[in-house]
PDB file of C-alpha atoms in Angstrom:
ATOM      1  CA  MET B   1      -2.058  11.050 -12.671  1.00 49.00           C
ATOM      2  CA  PHE B   2       1.208   8.869 -11.974  1.00 54.00           C
ATOM      3  CA  ASN B   3       4.347  11.838 -13.841  1.00 58.00           C
ATOM      4  CA  PHE B   4       5.163  11.756 -10.133  1.00 56.00           C
ATOM      5  CA  ILE B   5       6.783   8.922 -10.149  1.00 53.00           C
ATOM      6  CA  LYS B   6       8.779  10.643 -12.541  1.00 53.00           C
ATOM      7  CA  ASN B   7      10.153  13.312 -10.730  1.00 57.00           C
ATOM      8  CA  LYS B   8       9.742  11.945  -7.760  1.00 53.00           C
ATOM      9  CA  LEU B   9      10.386   8.902  -7.829  1.00 53.00           C
ATOM     10  CA  GLN B  10      13.737   8.468 -10.037  1.00 53.00           C
ATOM     11  CA  LYS B  11      15.768   7.354  -7.343  1.00 53.00           C
ATOM     12  CA  ILE B  12      13.755   4.505  -7.032  1.00 52.00           C
ATOM     13  CA  PHE B  13      14.188   2.835 -10.407  1.00 53.00           C
ATOM     14  CA  SER B  14      16.466   4.486 -11.552  1.00 58.00           C
ATOM     15  CA  HIS B  15      18.775   1.558 -11.061  1.00 57.00           C
ATOM     16  CA  VAL B  16      16.452  -0.929 -12.862  1.00 63.00           C
ATOM     17  CA  THR B  17      14.545   1.809 -15.732  1.00 66.00           C
ATOM     18  CA  SER B  18      18.462   2.393 -16.656  1.00 71.00           C
ATOM     19  CA  LYS B  19      19.372  -1.418 -16.953  1.00 75.00           C
ATOM     20  CA  LEU B  20      15.814  -2.274 -18.835  1.00 78.00           C
ATOM     21  CA  GLY B  21      16.490   0.118 -21.552  1.00 78.00           C
ATOM     22  CA  THR B  22      18.897  -1.587 -22.829  1.00 84.00           C
ATOM     23  CA  PHE B  23      16.957  -4.644 -23.057  1.00 89.00           C
ATOM     24  CA  PHE B  24      14.124  -2.938 -25.238  1.00 90.00           C
ATOM     25  CA  SER B  25      16.902  -1.300 -27.053  1.00 89.00           C
ATOM     26  CA  ARG B  26      18.327  -4.390 -28.265  1.00 92.00           C
ATOM     27  CA  SER B  27      18.128  -5.065 -31.849  1.00 92.00           C
ATOM     28  CA  VAL B  28      17.757  -9.447 -30.635  1.00 91.00           C
ATOM     29  CA  ILE B  29      16.128 -10.930 -27.499  1.00 92.00           C
ATOM     30  CA  ASP B  30      16.445 -14.191 -27.055  1.00 93.00           C
ATOM     31  CA  GLU B  31      17.333 -16.887 -23.834  1.00 93.00           C
ATOM     32  CA  SER B  32      20.063 -15.514 -22.675  1.00 93.00           C
ATOM     33  CA  ALA B  33      18.541 -11.965 -22.754  1.00 94.00           C
ATOM     34  CA  LEU B  34      16.387 -13.084 -21.065  1.00 95.00           C
ATOM     35  CA  ASN B  35      18.301 -14.792 -17.853  1.00 94.00           C
ATOM     36  CA  GLU B  36      20.310 -11.452 -18.092  1.00 93.00           C
ATOM     37  CA  LEU B  37      17.012  -9.834 -17.740  1.00 93.00           C
ATOM     38  CA  GLU B  38      15.707 -12.261 -14.466  1.00 93.00           C
ATOM     39  CA  ILE B  39      18.967 -10.873 -12.665  1.00 91.00           C
ATOM     40  CA  VAL B  40      17.893  -7.227 -12.920  1.00 87.00           C
ATOM     41  CA  LEU B  41      14.675  -7.995 -11.840  1.00 88.00           C
ATOM     42  CA  ILE B  42      15.843 -10.123  -8.731  1.00 87.00           C
ATOM     43  CA  SER B  43      18.090  -6.788  -8.179  1.00 81.00           C
ATOM     44  CA  SER B  44      15.196  -4.221  -7.586  1.00 78.00           C
ATOM     45  CA  ASP B  45      13.529  -6.800  -5.048  1.00 78.00           C
ATOM     46  CA  VAL B  46      11.122  -7.819  -7.336  1.00 84.00           C
ATOM     47  CA  GLY B  47      11.646 -11.380  -5.118  1.00 84.00           C
ATOM     48  CA  VAL B  48      12.704 -15.205  -6.864  1.00 90.00           C
ATOM     49  CA  THR B  49       9.451 -16.296  -6.996  1.00 92.00           C
ATOM     50  CA  THR B  50       7.460 -13.231  -8.966  1.00 92.00           C
ATOM     51  CA  SER B  51      10.996 -12.447 -11.117  1.00 93.00           C
ATOM     52  CA  ARG B  52      11.605 -16.589 -12.050  1.00 95.00           C
ATOM     53  CA  SER B  53       7.699 -16.766 -13.168  1.00 95.00           C
ATOM     54  CA  ILE B  54       8.233 -13.178 -14.942  1.00 95.00           C
ATOM     55  CA  ILE B  55      11.336 -14.892 -17.095  1.00 96.00           C
ATOM     56  CA  ALA B  56       9.283 -18.569 -17.079  1.00 96.00           C
ATOM     57  CA  GLN B  57       5.523 -16.399 -19.357  1.00 95.00           C
ATOM     58  CA  LEU B  58       8.551 -14.092 -21.753  1.00 95.00           C
ATOM     59  CA  LYS B  59      10.898 -17.294 -21.962  1.00 94.00           C
ATOM     60  CA  GLN B  60       7.866 -18.750 -23.354  1.00 93.00           C
ATOM     61  CA  LYS B  61       7.274 -15.880 -26.203  1.00 91.00           C
ATOM     62  CA  ILE B  62      10.984 -15.897 -27.189  1.00 89.00           C
ATOM     63  CA  GLY B  63      11.342 -16.242 -31.031  1.00 83.00           C
ATOM     64  CA  ASN B  64       7.521 -16.515 -31.892  1.00 84.00           C
ATOM     65  CA  HIS B  65       6.107 -12.810 -30.129  1.00 87.00           C
ATOM     66  CA  ILE B  66       9.563 -12.304 -28.608  1.00 91.00           C
ATOM     67  CA  THR B  67      12.094 -11.217 -30.478  1.00 91.00           C
ATOM     68  CA  GLN B  68      13.361  -7.768 -29.802  1.00 93.00           C
ATOM     69  CA  GLY B  69      13.524  -5.264 -27.677  1.00 93.00           C
ATOM     70  CA  GLU B  70      10.691  -3.379 -28.216  1.00 93.00           C
ATOM     71  CA  GLN B  71       8.136  -6.510 -28.367  1.00 95.00           C
ATOM     72  CA  LEU B  72       9.822  -7.297 -24.279  1.00 95.00           C
ATOM     73  CA  LYS B  73       8.861  -3.883 -23.469  1.00 94.00           C
ATOM     74  CA  LYS B  74       5.086  -5.182 -25.025  1.00 95.00           C
ATOM     75  CA  GLU B  75       4.834  -8.796 -23.414  1.00 95.00           C
ATOM     76  CA  MET B  76       6.365  -6.754 -19.827  1.00 94.00           C
ATOM     77  CA  HIS B  77       4.099  -4.526 -19.764  1.00 94.00           C
ATOM     78  CA  THR B  78       1.159  -6.602 -19.882  1.00 95.00           C
ATOM     79  CA  ILE B  79       2.880  -9.340 -17.429  1.00 95.00           C
ATOM     80  CA  LEU B  80       3.396  -6.910 -14.939  1.00 93.00           C
ATOM     81  CA  CYS B  81      -0.317  -4.848 -14.771  1.00 92.00           C
ATOM     82  CA  ASN B  82      -2.112  -8.896 -15.308  1.00 92.00           C
ATOM     83  CA  ILE B  83       0.342  -9.170 -11.554  1.00 92.00           C
ATOM     84  CA  LEU B  84      -1.108  -6.222 -10.088  1.00 89.00           C
ATOM     85  CA  ASN B  85      -4.446  -6.842 -11.115  1.00 84.00           C
ATOM     86  CA  ASN B  86      -4.830  -9.866 -10.604  1.00 74.00           C
ATOM     87  CA  ASN B  87      -5.766  -8.860  -7.269  1.00 66.00           C
ATOM     88  CA  ASN B  88      -8.617  -7.137  -7.449  1.00 65.00           C
ATOM     89  CA  THR B  89      -7.292  -3.605  -6.125  1.00 62.00           C
ATOM     90  CA  PRO B  90      -9.976  -2.022  -4.014  1.00 63.00           C
ATOM     91  CA  ASN B  91     -11.919   0.389  -5.174  1.00 66.00           C
ATOM     92  CA  ILE B  92     -11.325   2.566  -1.929  1.00 69.00           C
ATOM     93  CA  THR B  93     -14.610   5.368  -2.978  1.00 67.00           C
ATOM     94  CA  ASN B  94     -16.842   1.630  -1.914  1.00 73.00           C
ATOM     95  CA  ASN B  95     -15.404   2.426   2.044  1.00 82.00           C
ATOM     96  CA  GLN B  96     -16.808   4.068   4.980  1.00 92.00           C
ATOM     97  CA  ILE B  97     -14.397   2.864   7.392  1.00 95.00           C
ATOM     98  CA  PHE B  98     -10.830   1.928   7.158  1.00 96.00           C
ATOM     99  CA  LEU B  99      -8.447   0.104   9.840  1.00 95.00           C
ATOM    100  CA  PHE B 100      -5.546   1.249   8.608  1.00 94.00           C
ATOM    101  CA  VAL B 101      -2.504  -1.415  10.303  1.00 91.00           C
ATOM    102  CA  GLY B 102       1.488  -1.672  10.157  1.00 88.00           C
ATOM    103  CA  ILE B 103       4.108  -1.929  12.003  1.00 84.00           C
ATOM    104  CA  ASN B 104       5.772   1.686  13.556  1.00 82.00           C
ATOM    105  CA  GLY B 105       7.717   4.101  11.506  1.00 83.00           C
ATOM    106  CA  SER B 106       5.660   2.505   8.130  1.00 86.00           C
ATOM    107  CA  GLY B 107       3.869   6.089   7.668  1.00 87.00           C
ATOM    108  CA  LYS B 108       1.258   4.797   9.385  1.00 91.00           C
ATOM    109  CA  THR B 109      -0.393   8.070  10.767  1.00 91.00           C
ATOM    110  CA  THR B 110       1.030  10.649   8.136  1.00 92.00           C
ATOM    111  CA  SER B 111      -1.030   8.049   5.348  1.00 94.00           C
ATOM    112  CA  ILE B 112      -4.432   8.557   7.856  1.00 96.00           C
ATOM    113  CA  GLY B 113      -3.659  11.750   7.946  1.00 95.00           C
ATOM    114  CA  LYS B 114      -3.788  12.408   3.894  1.00 95.00           C
ATOM    115  CA  LEU B 115      -6.485   9.564   3.482  1.00 95.00           C
ATOM    116  CA  ALA B 116      -8.521  12.219   4.991  1.00 96.00           C
ATOM    117  CA  HIS B 117      -8.192  14.811   3.443  1.00 95.00           C
ATOM    118  CA  PHE B 118      -8.266  13.088   0.030  1.00 94.00           C
ATOM    119  CA  TYR B 119     -12.398  12.640   1.760  1.00 95.00           C
ATOM    120  CA  THR B 120     -12.648  15.987   3.410  1.00 96.00           C
ATOM    121  CA  GLN B 121     -11.742  17.562  -0.417  1.00 94.00           C
ATOM    122  CA  GLN B 122     -14.988  15.955  -1.628  1.00 93.00           C
ATOM    123  CA  GLY B 123     -17.319  17.300   1.434  1.00 95.00           C
ATOM    124  CA  LYS B 124     -16.721  13.716   3.069  1.00 95.00           C
ATOM    125  CA  LYS B 125     -17.358  14.429   7.245  1.00 97.00           C
ATOM    126  CA  VAL B 126     -14.249  12.466   8.331  1.00 97.00           C
ATOM    127  CA  LEU B 127     -14.035  10.750  11.898  1.00 98.00           C
ATOM    128  CA  LEU B 128     -10.128   9.576  12.733  1.00 98.00           C
ATOM    129  CA  ALA B 129     -10.030   7.625  15.820  1.00 97.00           C
ATOM    130  CA  ALA B 130      -6.319   7.301  17.408  1.00 94.00           C
ATOM    131  CA  ALA B 131      -6.241   3.313  19.091  1.00 92.00           C
ATOM    132  CA  ASP B 132      -2.929   3.489  19.293  1.00 88.00           C
ATOM    133  CA  THR B 133      -2.879   3.988  23.024  1.00 86.00           C
ATOM    134  CA  PHE B 134       0.017   1.920  23.425  1.00 82.00           C
ATOM    135  CA  ARG B 135       3.286   4.861  21.174  1.00 81.00           C
ATOM    136  CA  ALA B 136       2.738   8.223  23.428  1.00 77.00           C
ATOM    137  CA  ALA B 137       3.017  10.572  20.884  1.00 83.00           C
ATOM    138  CA  ALA B 138       1.052   8.428  17.813  1.00 84.00           C
ATOM    139  CA  PRO B 139      -2.209  10.433  19.615  1.00 87.00           C
ATOM    140  CA  GLU B 140      -0.551  13.762  19.836  1.00 90.00           C
ATOM    141  CA  GLN B 141       0.305  13.410  16.200  1.00 91.00           C
ATOM    142  CA  LEU B 142      -2.562  12.142  14.473  1.00 93.00           C
ATOM    143  CA  THR B 143      -4.244  15.488  17.094  1.00 94.00           C
ATOM    144  CA  GLU B 144      -2.457  17.431  14.454  1.00 94.00           C
ATOM    145  CA  TRP B 145      -3.377  15.712  11.656  1.00 93.00           C
ATOM    146  CA  ALA B 146      -7.365  15.995  11.910  1.00 96.00           C
ATOM    147  CA  THR B 147      -7.211  19.729  13.019  1.00 95.00           C
ATOM    148  CA  LYS B 148      -4.584  20.364   9.684  1.00 94.00           C
ATOM    149  CA  THR B 149      -7.232  18.470   7.892  1.00 94.00           C
ATOM    150  CA  ASN B 150     -10.805  19.370   9.208  1.00 95.00           C
ATOM    151  CA  CYS B 151     -12.423  16.318  11.180  1.00 96.00           C
ATOM    152  CA  ASP B 152     -12.989  15.352  13.620  1.00 97.00           C
ATOM    153  CA  ILE B 153     -10.570  12.802  16.213  1.00 97.00           C
ATOM    154  CA  ILE B 154     -12.025  10.649  19.889  1.00 96.00           C
ATOM    155  CA  ARG B 155      -8.567  10.052  21.169  1.00 91.00           C
ATOM    156  CA  GLY B 156      -7.833   8.297  24.351  1.00 80.00           C
ATOM    157  CA  LYS B 157      -5.493   8.755  27.033  1.00 81.00           C
ATOM    158  CA  GLU B 158      -2.195   6.711  27.496  1.00 79.00           C
ATOM    159  CA  GLY B 159      -2.106   3.204  27.807  1.00 81.00           C
ATOM    160  CA  GLN B 160      -6.043   2.708  27.830  1.00 88.00           C
ATOM    161  CA  ASP B 161      -7.474  -0.296  26.143  1.00 91.00           C
ATOM    162  CA  PRO B 162      -7.494   0.390  21.820  1.00 92.00           C
ATOM    163  CA  THR B 163     -10.848  -1.756  21.879  1.00 94.00           C
ATOM    164  CA  SER B 164     -12.948   1.015  23.998  1.00 95.00           C
ATOM    165  CA  VAL B 165     -10.837   3.854  21.102  1.00 95.00           C
ATOM    166  CA  VAL B 166     -12.427   2.413  19.517  1.00 96.00           C
ATOM    167  CA  PHE B 167     -16.865   1.789  20.158  1.00 96.00           C
ATOM    168  CA  GLN B 168     -16.612   4.779  21.494  1.00 96.00           C
ATOM    169  CA  ALA B 169     -15.172   5.998  18.305  1.00 97.00           C
ATOM    170  CA  CYS B 170     -17.821   4.012  16.203  1.00 97.00           C
ATOM    171  CA  GLU B 171     -20.609   5.695  18.078  1.00 96.00           C
ATOM    172  CA  LYS B 172     -19.534   9.019  17.732  1.00 97.00           C
ATOM    173  CA  PHE B 173     -20.062   8.301  14.034  1.00 97.00           C
ATOM    174  CA  LYS B 174     -23.015   7.079  13.927  1.00 95.00           C
ATOM    175  CA  ASN B 175     -24.734   9.335  16.258  1.00 96.00           C
ATOM    176  CA  GLU B 176     -23.777  11.978  14.198  1.00 97.00           C
ATOM    177  CA  HIS B 177     -23.607  10.723  10.825  1.00 96.00           C
ATOM    178  CA  TYR B 178     -20.533  10.630   9.249  1.00 97.00           C
ATOM    179  CA  ASP B 179     -19.307   9.561   6.196  1.00 96.00           C
ATOM    180  CA  ILE B 180     -15.944   8.308   7.120  1.00 96.00           C
ATOM    181  CA  LEU B 181     -14.141   6.497  10.045  1.00 97.00           C
ATOM    182  CA  ILE B 182     -10.581   6.278   9.587  1.00 97.00           C
ATOM    183  CA  ILE B 183      -9.196   3.840  12.707  1.00 96.00           C
ATOM    184  CA  ASP B 184      -5.322   3.965  13.503  1.00 94.00           C
ATOM    185  CA  THR B 185      -3.915   0.901  15.576  1.00 90.00           C
ATOM    186  CA  ALA B 186      -0.762   0.161  16.768  1.00 83.00           C
ATOM    187  CA  GLY B 187       1.907  -0.598  15.357  1.00 77.00           C
ATOM    188  CA  ARG B 188       3.728  -2.516  18.264  1.00 71.00           C
ATOM    189  CA  LEU B 189       2.653  -4.422  20.970  1.00 55.00           C
ATOM    190  CA  GLN B 190       4.795  -6.818  23.255  1.00 50.00           C
ATOM    191  CA  THR B 191       5.303 -10.360  21.200  1.00 59.00           C
ATOM    192  CA  LYS B 192       3.399 -10.631  17.991  1.00 69.00           C
ATOM    193  CA  ILE B 193       0.403 -12.550  19.062  1.00 73.00           C
ATOM    194  CA  ASN B 194      -0.011  -9.740  21.485  1.00 79.00           C
ATOM    195  CA  LEU B 195      -0.477  -7.345  19.203  1.00 76.00           C
ATOM    196  CA  MET B 196      -2.561  -9.693  16.458  1.00 78.00           C
ATOM    197  CA  ASN B 197      -5.321 -10.712  19.586  1.00 84.00           C
ATOM    198  CA  GLU B 198      -5.883  -6.344  19.618  1.00 86.00           C
ATOM    199  CA  LEU B 199      -6.786  -6.709  16.390  1.00 86.00           C
ATOM    200  CA  ALA B 200      -8.908  -8.951  15.843  1.00 86.00           C
ATOM    201  CA  LYS B 201     -10.426  -7.011  19.110  1.00 91.00           C
ATOM    202  CA  ILE B 202     -10.911  -4.167  17.636  1.00 92.00           C
ATOM    203  CA  LYS B 203     -12.171  -5.420  14.208  1.00 91.00           C
ATOM    204  CA  ARG B 204     -14.553  -6.983  16.452  1.00 92.00           C
ATOM    205  CA  ALA B 205     -15.556  -3.804  18.019  1.00 94.00           C
ATOM    206  CA  VAL B 206     -16.778  -2.367  14.579  1.00 95.00           C
ATOM    207  CA  THR B 207     -17.971  -5.449  13.326  1.00 93.00           C
ATOM    208  CA  LYS B 208     -20.179  -5.429  15.905  1.00 94.00           C
ATOM    209  CA  GLN B 209     -21.628  -1.820  16.320  1.00 95.00           C
ATOM    210  CA  LEU B 210     -21.482  -1.113  12.732  1.00 95.00           C
ATOM    211  CA  PRO B 211     -22.144  -4.297  10.556  1.00 94.00           C
ATOM    212  CA  THR B 212     -23.397  -2.614   7.485  1.00 92.00           C
ATOM    213  CA  MET B 213     -20.820  -0.822   7.192  1.00 90.00           C
ATOM    214  CA  PRO B 214     -18.242  -2.112   4.888  1.00 87.00           C
ATOM    215  CA  LEU B 215     -15.191  -1.886   6.269  1.00 89.00           C
ATOM    216  CA  ALA B 216     -11.456  -2.238   4.488  1.00 91.00           C
ATOM    217  CA  THR B 217      -8.620  -3.542   6.084  1.00 92.00           C
ATOM    218  CA  LEU B 218      -5.428  -1.398   5.260  1.00 93.00           C
ATOM    219  CA  LEU B 219      -1.723  -2.330   5.603  1.00 92.00           C
ATOM    220  CA  THR B 220       0.929   0.529   5.035  1.00 91.00           C
ATOM    221  CA  ILE B 221       4.153  -0.617   3.668  1.00 87.00           C
ATOM    222  CA  ASP B 222       6.912   1.149   4.035  1.00 82.00           C
ATOM    223  CA  GLY B 223       7.942   1.083  -0.192  1.00 74.00           C
ATOM    224  CA  MET B 224      11.958   1.940   1.044  1.00 72.00           C
ATOM    225  CA  LEU B 225      12.604  -1.302   2.752  1.00 71.00           C
ATOM    226  CA  GLY B 226      12.138  -4.089  -0.578  1.00 69.00           C
ATOM    227  CA  GLN B 227      12.075  -7.200   1.554  1.00 72.00           C
ATOM    228  CA  ASN B 228      11.247  -6.953   4.595  1.00 75.00           C
ATOM    229  CA  SER B 229       8.075  -5.537   3.183  1.00 77.00           C
ATOM    230  CA  PHE B 230       7.474  -8.790   2.196  1.00 80.00           C
ATOM    231  CA  GLU B 231       7.921 -10.020   5.872  1.00 80.00           C
ATOM    232  CA  GLN B 232       5.562  -7.084   7.070  1.00 79.00           C
ATOM    233  CA  ALA B 233       3.030  -7.985   5.227  1.00 82.00           C
ATOM    234  CA  LYS B 234       3.338 -11.417   5.346  1.00 82.00           C
ATOM    235  CA  LEU B 235       3.117 -11.070   8.852  1.00 80.00           C
ATOM    236  CA  PHE B 236      -0.112  -8.405   8.916  1.00 82.00           C
ATOM    237  CA  LYS B 237      -1.409 -11.478   6.272  1.00 81.00           C
ATOM    238  CA  GLU B 238      -1.138 -14.210   8.282  1.00 77.00           C
ATOM    239  CA  SER B 239      -2.250 -12.774  11.224  1.00 73.00           C
ATOM    240  CA  THR B 240      -5.237 -10.566  10.494  1.00 78.00           C
ATOM    241  CA  ASP B 241      -7.901 -10.005   6.821  1.00 81.00           C
ATOM    242  CA  VAL B 242      -5.368  -7.702   4.831  1.00 87.00           C
ATOM    243  CA  ASN B 243      -8.008  -5.932   2.265  1.00 85.00           C
ATOM    244  CA  GLY B 244      -4.782  -3.831   0.493  1.00 89.00           C
ATOM    245  CA  ILE B 245      -1.334  -2.068   0.844  1.00 90.00           C
ATOM    246  CA  VAL B 246      -0.720   1.703   1.431  1.00 91.00           C
ATOM    247  CA  LEU B 247       2.796   2.699  -0.596  1.00 86.00           C
ATOM    248  CA  THR B 248       4.222   5.244   1.615  1.00 86.00           C
ATOM    249  CA  LYS B 249       7.045   6.899   1.608  1.00 78.00           C
ATOM    250  CA  MET B 250       7.843   6.048  -2.628  1.00 72.00           C
ATOM    251  CA  ASP B 251       9.596  10.023  -2.661  1.00 62.00           C
ATOM    252  CA  GLY B 252      12.444   8.959  -0.853  1.00 52.00           C
ATOM    253  CA  THR B 253      16.025   6.430  -1.744  1.00 47.00           C
ATOM    254  CA  GLY B 254      14.827   2.353  -2.892  1.00 47.00           C
ATOM    255  CA  LYS B 255      14.147  -0.573  -5.612  1.00 54.00           C
ATOM    256  CA  GLY B 256      10.371  -0.538  -4.904  1.00 61.00           C
ATOM    257  CA  GLY B 257       9.820  -3.968  -6.902  1.00 75.00           C
ATOM    258  CA  ILE B 258       8.515  -6.063  -3.804  1.00 78.00           C
ATOM    259  CA  VAL B 259       5.175  -4.121  -5.302  1.00 82.00           C
ATOM    260  CA  PHE B 260       4.896  -6.860  -7.683  1.00 88.00           C
ATOM    261  CA  ALA B 261       6.267  -9.617  -4.623  1.00 86.00           C
ATOM    262  CA  ILE B 262       3.212  -8.851  -2.177  1.00 86.00           C
ATOM    263  CA  ALA B 263       0.614  -8.930  -5.046  1.00 87.00           C
ATOM    264  CA  GLN B 264       1.457 -11.841  -6.913  1.00 88.00           C
ATOM    265  CA  GLU B 265       2.966 -13.774  -4.370  1.00 85.00           C
ATOM    266  CA  LEU B 266       0.362 -13.446  -0.702  1.00 85.00           C
ATOM    267  CA  SER B 267      -2.498 -12.055  -3.033  1.00 86.00           C
ATOM    268  CA  ILE B 268      -2.740  -8.075  -1.552  1.00 86.00           C
ATOM    269  CA  PRO B 269      -3.545  -6.110  -4.013  1.00 86.00           C
ATOM    270  CA  ILE B 270      -2.598  -2.405  -3.886  1.00 87.00           C
ATOM    271  CA  ALA B 271      -4.862   0.455  -2.996  1.00 90.00           C
ATOM    272  CA  LEU B 272      -2.839   3.894  -2.299  1.00 90.00           C
ATOM    273  CA  ILE B 273       0.454   5.101  -2.915  1.00 87.00           C
ATOM    274  CA  THR B 274       1.966   8.081  -0.574  1.00 86.00           C
ATOM    275  CA  TYR B 275       5.004  10.201  -1.235  1.00 79.00           C
ATOM    276  CA  GLY B 276       5.886  13.487  -0.046  1.00 76.00           C
ATOM    277  CA  GLU B 277       4.694  15.798   2.656  1.00 77.00           C
ATOM    278  CA  GLN B 278       1.992  17.864   1.631  1.00 81.00           C
ATOM    279  CA  TYR B 279      -1.395  16.556   2.297  1.00 84.00           C
ATOM    280  CA  ASP B 280      -2.678  15.380  -1.081  1.00 84.00           C
ATOM    281  CA  GLN B 281       0.269  13.615  -2.134  1.00 85.00           C
ATOM    282  CA  LEU B 282      -1.060  10.346  -1.818  1.00 89.00           C
ATOM    283  CA  LYS B 283      -2.905   8.695  -4.887  1.00 85.00           C
ATOM    284  CA  PRO B 284      -5.576   5.769  -5.674  1.00 86.00           C
ATOM    285  CA  PHE B 285      -3.569   3.481  -7.211  1.00 84.00           C
ATOM    286  CA  ASN B 286      -3.597   2.452 -10.825  1.00 83.00           C
ATOM    287  CA  ALA B 287      -1.483  -0.814 -12.322  1.00 85.00           C
ATOM    288  CA  GLN B 288      -1.495  -0.318 -15.986  1.00 86.00           C
ATOM    289  CA  GLU B 289      -0.823   3.821 -14.948  1.00 81.00           C
ATOM    290  CA  TYR B 290       1.803   2.132 -12.706  1.00 80.00           C
ATOM    291  CA  VAL B 291       2.975  -0.276 -15.027  1.00 84.00           C
ATOM    292  CA  THR B 292       3.274   1.542 -17.976  1.00 81.00           C
ATOM    293  CA  GLU B 293       5.254   5.112 -16.099  1.00 75.00           C
ATOM    294  CA  LEU B 294       8.262   2.416 -14.005  1.00 75.00           C
ATOM    295  CA  LEU B 295       8.834   1.295 -17.979  1.00 80.00           C
ATOM    296  CA  GLY B 296       8.679   4.691 -19.525  1.00 70.00           C
TER     297      GLY B 296
END
């Protein structure tokens, strides 16, 4: 599933994997080597706290389970998988309603289009709700994706109350028996408080209209932004109930290690990865396969 990492993501992890390779090929691994490894992890945006946690676990096994590079690789694989699996990666097939949140430019609209395609290819009846009425081009962009992916859309006028758009979408979802509802929301209002209050209103409207339907709130994070992505995730976690991360733009340049910091320090699981511009360039996240490809 994650073979694209070898092809599309080489730029993201090239400087990390090449340095990791030097550790994995060593005949002797000692505490000094792990101190060097800590610097590599921090430089790849794994984060200071998470990097130190990884190294502390590895140091406990020095001289017993870890003496050589291959043993180090095996132990790292286990630790990294545990970090990503600790929060129970959400199974998106269990959800019918998706509320997408994230700052402007994080790849939110494109991710919605790809997820819509994911479901229409399964024969699902999909409805999109263009509730980002504050950014002039947002409804038009989502309408293009609705056309491309052969699904329906409810869109509001510029400046319209986003909650009213969501209300209309929920009514249509119920009355016309849709399988999937995907809601786009604003990425920026005048203040953080305004934005988060608006998201809370939208969520209340959904749960009131569709109280028995499983709802997932997905936060889109630009995989290229490193530590800035961590700060974004932290802000949204403080203000709304985020069920999972959609890691976007994973075909560009960047360091990418922030995925581990988000998973461990914020306890938000990774749900999806997107890359490229094609409809089908979206994958449900699998920690085991991801780490295996990352370590090589």
